[in-house]
Amino acid sequence: MKLLTHNFLSSSFLKNVKVGYPLVLRVSKAEVVESEFNPDFTKKMLQKVEYPVLAEAAKVTNIQNLEVPSELPSDWENNEAFLNVAYKLLNCINVVEGELECPETGRKFIIRDSIPNMLANEDEVDS
């Protein structure tokens, strides 16, 4: 699961959950999957994601050699060094094993083979 995916997931479909975001990320195994830097993609995605959530998720992965600012720099759109780091955060860090947890209910969703299992039991959702 890419950190970009994590940024868009919520557990708002569960009963009694108002927001369900951000999901708490716990990582057992992560990897870096290199891909060619795409500044246009990065700029578009940074406008859509919650950057503090992305930065926190990056810390949890324990991927070394990435200087991740805790806040979006004011010059981010023209800061190529930052855009390169942001691209790696969004598109190159892959959570292979771990779990996501609803911040409101504590319900856990397993990540296995890079796929988050967000399926809920019938009694966990409003009908």
CSV table of C-alpha atoms in Angstrom, one decimal, residues 3-10 21-22 39-55 72 76-77 82-83 86 90:
chain,number,residue,atom,x,y,z
A,3,LEU,CA,1.3,6.2,1.5
A,4,LEU,CA,-0.8,8.1,-1.0
A,5,THR,CA,-3.4,5.4,-0.6
A,6,HIS,CA,-3.2,5.6,3.2
A,7,ASN,CA,-3.9,9.4,2.9
A,8,PHE,CA,-7.2,8.8,1.2
A,9,LEU,CA,-8.6,5.9,3.3
A,10,SER,CA,-11.0,6.3,6.2
A,21,TYR,CA,-9.6,9.8,9.6
A,22,PRO,CA,-6.7,9.5,9.6
A,39,PRO,CA,7.0,16.7,-10.6
A,40,ASP,CA,3.6,17.4,-12.2
A,41,PHE,CA,2.0,14.3,-10.5
A,42,THR,CA,3.5,15.4,-7.2
A,43,LYS,CA,2.2,18.9,-7.4
A,44,LYS,CA,-1.3,17.7,-8.2
A,45,MET,CA,-1.3,15.1,-5.4
A,46,LEU,CA,0.1,17.5,-2.8
A,47,GLN,CA,-3.0,19.7,-3.4
A,48,LYS,CA,-5.3,16.8,-2.6
A,49,VAL,CA,-3.6,15.1,0.4
A,50,GLU,CA,-3.4,16.1,4.0
A,51,TYR,CA,0.3,16.7,4.2
A,52,PRO,CA,0.7,16.3,8.0
A,53,VAL,CA,-0.9,12.9,7.8
A,54,LEU,CA,1.6,12.0,5.0
A,55,ALA,CA,4.5,13.2,7.0
A,72,LEU,CA,4.5,21.7,3.9
A,76,TRP,CA,6.8,23.7,-2.1
A,77,GLU,CA,5.6,24.2,-5.6
A,82,PHE,CA,11.2,18.9,-1.5
A,83,LEU,CA,9.1,17.8,-4.5
A,86,ALA,CA,7.3,14.3,-1.6
A,90,LEU,CA,3.5,9.5,-2.1
